[in-house]
Amino acid sequence: MEIRVQSLKFDADQKLLAYVDKKVSKLAKFFDGVDVTEVTLSLLQEPDNKAVKIQTHIPGEELIIERNAHTFEEAITEAVDAMKEKIVRIKEKKFEK
């Protein structure tokens, strides 16, 4: 699975990029058809100013999850967990009838 990371309004350091790679790569275990996952990291004006958007493409679906938190790590973890649940639900609905 290819993971593309884009950071808006700041430069992500190597530690954050490694964290994204580690967490997002676990999504491949839940569905074999995941080719590309795009992760967008951005800063907002709100108190929970770290935003993470994860886009995953599986056959017939484009899944998008967005989460905001005080830290990127927290937002990434929440978004990956939500994406995991979404992938499993779609997989059960479409492919295990």
CSV table of N, CA and C in Angstrom, one decimal:
chain,number,residue,atom,x,y,z
A,1,MET,N,0.8,-1.2,0.0
A,1,MET,CA,0.0,0.0,0.0
A,1,MET,C,0.9,1.2,0.0
A,2,GLU,N,0.5,2.2,-0.9
A,2,GLU,CA,1.3,3.4,-1.0
A,2,GLU,C,0.6,4.5,-0.1
A,3,ILE,N,1.4,5.2,0.7
A,3,ILE,CA,0.9,6.2,1.6
A,3,ILE,C,1.5,7.5,1.2
A,4,ARG,N,0.6,8.5,0.8
A,4,ARG,CA,1.0,9.8,0.4
A,4,ARG,C,0.6,10.8,1.5
A,5,VAL,N,1.6,11.5,2.0
A,5,VAL,CA,1.4,12.5,3.0
A,5,VAL,C,1.6,13.9,2.5
A,6,GLN,N,0.6,14.8,2.8
A,6,GLN,CA,0.7,16.2,2.4
A,6,GLN,C,0.5,17.0,3.7
A,7,SER,N,1.4,17.9,3.9
A,7,SER,CA,1.2,18.8,5.1
A,7,SER,C,0.9,20.3,4.6
A,8,LEU,N,-0.2,20.8,5.0
A,8,LEU,CA,-0.6,22.2,4.6
A,8,LEU,C,-0.2,23.2,5.7
A,9,LYS,N,0.3,24.3,5.3
A,9,LYS,CA,0.6,25.5,6.2
A,9,LYS,C,1.8,25.2,7.2
A,10,PHE,N,2.5,24.0,7.0
A,10,PHE,CA,3.7,23.8,7.8
A,10,PHE,C,4.5,22.6,7.2
A,11,ASP,N,5.7,22.4,7.7
A,11,ASP,CA,6.5,21.3,7.2
A,11,ASP,C,6.5,20.2,8.3
A,12,ALA,N,6.0,19.1,7.9
A,12,ALA,CA,6.0,17.9,8.9
A,12,ALA,C,7.4,17.4,9.1
A,13,ASP,N,7.8,17.1,10.3
A,13,ASP,CA,9.1,16.6,10.6
A,13,ASP,C,9.1,15.1,10.3
A,14,GLN,N,10.3,14.5,10.3
A,14,GLN,CA,10.5,13.1,10.0
A,14,GLN,C,9.8,12.2,11.1
A,15,LYS,N,9.8,12.6,12.3
A,15,LYS,CA,9.1,11.8,13.4
A,15,LYS,C,7.6,11.7,13.1
A,16,LEU,N,7.0,12.8,12.7
A,16,LEU,CA,5.5,12.8,12.5
A,16,LEU,C,5.2,12.0,11.2
A,17,LEU,N,6.1,12.1,10.2
A,17,LEU,CA,5.9,11.3,9.0
A,17,LEU,C,6.0,9.8,9.3
A,18,ALA,N,6.9,9.4,10.1
A,18,ALA,CA,7.1,8.0,10.5
A,18,ALA,C,5.9,7.5,11.3
A,19,TYR,N,5.3,8.4,12.2
A,19,TYR,CA,4.2,8.0,12.9
A,19,TYR,C,3.0,7.8,12.0
A,20,VAL,N,2.8,8.7,11.0
A,20,VAL,CA,1.7,8.5,10.1
A,20,VAL,C,1.9,7.2,9.3
A,21,ASP,N,3.1,6.9,8.9
A,21,ASP,CA,3.3,5.7,8.1
A,21,ASP,C,3.0,4.4,8.9
A,22,LYS,N,3.5,4.5,10.2
A,22,LYS,CA,3.3,3.3,11.1
A,22,LYS,C,1.8,3.1,11.3
A,23,LYS,N,1.0,4.1,11.6
A,23,LYS,CA,-0.4,3.9,11.9
A,23,LYS,C,-1.2,3.6,10.7
A,24,VAL,N,-1.0,4.3,9.6
A,24,VAL,CA,-1.8,4.2,8.4
A,24,VAL,C,-1.5,2.8,7.7
A,25,SER,N,-0.3,2.4,7.8
A,25,SER,CA,0.0,1.1,7.1
A,25,SER,C,-0.8,-0.1,7.7
A,26,LYS,N,-1.3,0.0,8.9
A,26,LYS,CA,-2.1,-1.0,9.5
A,26,LYS,C,-3.4,-1.2,8.9
A,27,LEU,N,-3.9,-0.2,8.1
A,27,LEU,CA,-5.2,-0.3,7.4
A,27,LEU,C,-5.1,-1.4,6.3
A,28,ALA,N,-4.0,-1.7,5.8
A,28,ALA,CA,-3.8,-2.7,4.8
A,28,ALA,C,-4.2,-4.1,5.3
A,29,LYS,N,-4.1,-4.4,6.6
A,29,LYS,CA,-4.5,-5.7,7.2
A,29,LYS,C,-6.0,-5.9,7.1
A,30,PHE,N,-6.8,-4.9,7.0
A,30,PHE,CA,-8.3,-5.0,7.0
A,30,PHE,C,-8.9,-5.2,5.7
A,31,PHE,N,-8.2,-4.8,4.6
A,31,PHE,CA,-8.7,-4.9,3.3
A,31,PHE,C,-7.6,-5.0,2.3
A,32,ASP,N,-7.5,-6.1,1.5
A,32,ASP,CA,-6.4,-6.3,0.6
A,32,ASP,C,-6.4,-5.3,-0.6
A,33,GLY,N,-7.5,-4.8,-1.0
A,33,GLY,CA,-7.7,-4.0,-2.1
A,33,GLY,C,-7.2,-2.5,-2.0
A,34,VAL,N,-6.7,-2.2,-0.8
A,34,VAL,CA,-6.3,-0.8,-0.6
A,34,VAL,C,-4.9,-0.5,-1.3
A,35,ASP,N,-4.9,0.3,-2.3
A,35,ASP,CA,-3.7,0.6,-3.1
A,35,ASP,C,-3.0,1.9,-2.5
A,36,VAL,N,-3.8,2.9,-2.5
A,36,VAL,CA,-3.3,4.2,-2.2
A,36,VAL,C,-4.1,4.9,-1.0
A,37,THR,N,-3.4,5.4,0.0
A,37,THR,CA,-4.0,6.1,1.0
A,37,THR,C,-3.4,7.5,1.1
A,38,GLU,N,-4.2,8.5,1.0
A,38,GLU,CA,-3.7,9.9,1.1
A,38,GLU,C,-4.0,10.5,2.5
A,39,VAL,N,-3.0,11.1,3.1
A,39,VAL,CA,-3.1,11.7,4.4
A,39,VAL,C,-2.8,13.2,4.3
A,40,THR,N,-3.7,14.0,4.7
A,40,THR,CA,-3.5,15.5,4.7
A,40,THR,C,-3.4,16.0,6.1
A,41,LEU,N,-2.4,16.6,6.4
A,41,LEU,CA,-2.2,17.2,7.8
A,41,LEU,C,-2.3,18.7,7.6
A,42,SER,N,-3.1,19.4,8.5
A,42,SER,CA,-3.2,20.8,8.3
A,42,SER,C,-3.4,21.5,9.7
A,43,LEU,N,-3.1,22.8,9.8
A,43,LEU,CA,-3.3,23.6,11.0
A,43,LEU,C,-4.6,24.4,10.8
A,44,LEU,N,-5.4,24.5,11.9
A,44,LEU,CA,-6.6,25.3,11.9
A,44,LEU,C,-6.5,26.4,12.9
A,45,GLN,N,-7.5,27.3,12.9
A,45,GLN,CA,-7.5,28.4,13.8
A,45,GLN,C,-8.1,28.0,15.2
A,46,GLU,N,-8.9,26.9,15.2
A,46,GLU,CA,-9.6,26.5,16.4
A,46,GLU,C,-8.7,26.0,17.5
A,47,PRO,N,-9.2,25.8,18.8
A,47,PRO,CA,-8.4,25.3,19.9
A,47,PRO,C,-7.8,23.9,19.5
A,48,ASP,N,-8.7,23.0,19.0
A,48,ASP,CA,-8.2,21.7,18.5
A,48,ASP,C,-7.7,22.0,17.1
A,49,ASN,N,-6.5,22.5,17.0
A,49,ASN,CA,-6.1,23.1,15.7
A,49,ASN,C,-5.3,22.1,14.8
A,50,LYS,N,-5.2,20.9,15.1
A,50,LYS,CA,-4.5,19.9,14.3
A,50,LYS,C,-5.5,19.1,13.6
A,51,ALA,N,-5.5,19.2,12.2
A,51,ALA,CA,-6.5,18.4,11.4
A,51,ALA,C,-5.9,17.4,10.6
A,52,VAL,N,-6.5,16.2,10.6
A,52,VAL,CA,-6.0,15.1,9.8
A,52,VAL,C,-7.2,14.6,8.9
A,53,LYS,N,-6.9,14.4,7.6
A,53,LYS,CA,-7.9,13.9,6.7
A,53,LYS,C,-7.2,12.7,6.0
A,54,ILE,N,-7.9,11.5,6.1
A,54,ILE,CA,-7.4,10.3,5.4
A,54,ILE,C,-8.4,9.9,4.3
A,55,GLN,N,-7.8,9.7,3.1
A,55,GLN,CA,-8.6,9.2,2.0
A,55,GLN,C,-8.1,7.9,1.6
A,56,THR,N,-9.0,6.9,1.5
A,56,THR,CA,-8.6,5.6,1.1
A,56,THR,C,-9.5,5.2,-0.1
A,57,HIS,N,-8.9,4.5,-1.1
A,57,HIS,CA,-9.6,4.1,-2.2
A,57,HIS,C,-9.7,2.5,-2.2
A,58,ILE,N,-10.9,2.0,-2.2
A,58,ILE,CA,-11.1,0.6,-2.3
A,58,ILE,C,-12.1,0.4,-3.5
A,59,PRO,N,-12.1,-0.8,-4.1
A,59,PRO,CA,-12.9,-0.9,-5.3
A,59,PRO,C,-14.4,-0.5,-5.1
A,60,GLY,N,-14.8,0.5,-5.8
A,60,GLY,CA,-16.2,1.0,-5.8
A,60,GLY,C,-16.5,2.0,-4.7
A,61,GLU,N,-15.5,2.3,-3.9
A,61,GLU,CA,-15.7,3.3,-2.8
A,61,GLU,C,-14.5,4.2,-2.6
A,62,GLU,N,-14.8,5.4,-2.2
A,62,GLU,CA,-13.7,6.3,-1.8
A,62,GLU,C,-14.1,6.7,-0.3
A,63,LEU,N,-13.3,6.3,0.6
A,63,LEU,CA,-13.6,6.6,2.0
A,63,LEU,C,-12.8,7.8,2.5
A,64,ILE,N,-13.5,8.7,3.2
A,64,ILE,CA,-12.8,9.9,3.7
A,64,ILE,C,-13.2,10.0,5.2
A,65,ILE,N,-12.1,10.2,6.0
A,65,ILE,CA,-12.3,10.4,7.4
A,65,ILE,C,-11.5,11.7,7.8
A,66,GLU,N,-12.1,12.6,8.6
A,66,GLU,CA,-11.4,13.8,9.1
A,66,GLU,C,-11.6,13.9,10.6
A,67,ARG,N,-10.5,14.2,11.2
A,67,ARG,CA,-10.5,14.4,12.7
A,67,ARG,C,-9.6,15.6,13.1
A,68,ASN,N,-10.1,16.3,14.1
A,68,ASN,CA,-9.3,17.4,14.7
A,68,ASN,C,-8.9,17.0,16.2
A,69,ALA,N,-7.8,17.5,16.6
A,69,ALA,CA,-7.3,17.2,18.0
A,69,ALA,C,-6.3,18.2,18.4
A,70,HIS,N,-5.8,18.1,19.6
A,70,HIS,CA,-4.7,19.0,20.1
A,70,HIS,C,-3.4,18.7,19.5
A,71,THR,N,-3.2,17.4,19.2
A,71,THR,CA,-1.9,16.9,18.6
A,71,THR,C,-2.2,16.2,17.3
A,72,PHE,N,-1.2,16.1,16.4
A,72,PHE,CA,-1.4,15.4,15.2
A,72,PHE,C,-1.5,13.9,15.5
A,73,GLU,N,-0.7,13.4,16.5
A,73,GLU,CA,-0.7,12.0,16.8
A,73,GLU,C,-2.1,11.5,17.3
A,74,GLU,N,-2.7,12.4,18.1
A,74,GLU,CA,-4.1,12.0,18.6
A,74,GLU,C,-5.1,12.0,17.4
A,75,ALA,N,-5.0,13.0,16.6
A,75,ALA,CA,-5.9,13.1,15.4
A,75,ALA,C,-5.7,11.9,14.5
A,76,ILE,N,-4.4,11.5,14.2
A,76,ILE,CA,-4.1,10.4,13.4
A,76,ILE,C,-4.7,9.1,13.9
A,77,THR,N,-4.4,8.9,15.2
A,77,THR,CA,-4.9,7.7,15.9
A,77,THR,C,-6.5,7.6,15.8
A,78,GLU,N,-7.1,8.7,16.0
A,78,GLU,CA,-8.6,8.7,16.0
A,78,GLU,C,-9.1,8.4,14.5
A,79,ALA,N,-8.4,9.1,13.6
A,79,ALA,CA,-8.8,8.9,12.2
A,79,ALA,C,-8.6,7.5,11.7
A,80,VAL,N,-7.5,6.9,12.0
A,80,VAL,CA,-7.2,5.5,11.6
A,80,VAL,C,-8.2,4.6,12.2
A,81,ASP,N,-8.5,4.7,13.5
A,81,ASP,CA,-9.5,3.9,14.1
A,81,ASP,C,-10.8,4.0,13.5
A,82,ALA,N,-11.2,5.2,13.1
A,82,ALA,CA,-12.5,5.4,12.4
A,82,ALA,C,-12.5,4.8,11.0
A,83,MET,N,-11.4,4.9,10.4
A,83,MET,CA,-11.2,4.3,9.0
A,83,MET,C,-11.3,2.8,9.1
A,84,LYS,N,-10.6,2.2,10.1
A,84,LYS,CA,-10.6,0.8,10.3
A,84,LYS,C,-12.1,0.3,10.4
A,85,GLU,N,-12.9,0.9,11.2
A,85,GLU,CA,-14.3,0.5,11.4
A,85,GLU,C,-15.0,0.7,10.1
A,86,LYS,N,-14.8,1.7,9.4
A,86,LYS,CA,-15.5,2.0,8.1
A,86,LYS,C,-15.2,0.9,7.1
A,87,ILE,N,-13.9,0.6,7.0
A,87,ILE,CA,-13.4,-0.5,6.0
A,87,ILE,C,-14.1,-1.8,6.3
A,88,VAL,N,-14.1,-2.2,7.6
A,88,VAL,CA,-14.6,-3.4,8.0
A,88,VAL,C,-16.1,-3.5,7.7
A,89,ARG,N,-16.8,-2.4,8.0
A,89,ARG,CA,-18.3,-2.4,7.7
A,89,ARG,C,-18.5,-2.5,6.2
A,90,ILE,N,-17.8,-1.8,5.4
A,90,ILE,CA,-18.0,-1.9,3.9
A,90,ILE,C,-17.6,-3.3,3.4
A,91,LYS,N,-16.6,-3.8,3.9
A,91,LYS,CA,-16.1,-5.2,3.5
A,91,LYS,C,-17.2,-6.2,3.9
A,92,GLU,N,-17.7,-6.1,5.1
A,92,GLU,CA,-18.8,-7.1,5.5
A,92,GLU,C,-20.0,-6.9,4.6
A,93,LYS,N,-20.4,-5.7,4.3
A,93,LYS,CA,-21.6,-5.4,3.6
A,93,LYS,C,-21.5,-5.8,2.1
A,94,LYS,N,-20.3,-5.5,1.5
A,94,LYS,CA,-20.2,-5.8,0.1
A,94,LYS,C,-19.7,-7.2,-0.3
A,95,PHE,N,-18.7,-7.7,0.5
A,95,PHE,CA,-18.0,-8.8,0.0
A,95,PHE,C,-18.3,-10.1,0.8
A,96,GLU,N,-19.0,-10.0,1.9
A,96,GLU,CA,-19.2,-11.2,2.7
A,96,GLU,C,-20.7,-11.5,2.8
A,97,LYS,N,-21.4,-11.5,1.7
A,97,LYS,CA,-22.9,-11.7,1.8
A,97,LYS,C,-23.2,-13.2,1.8
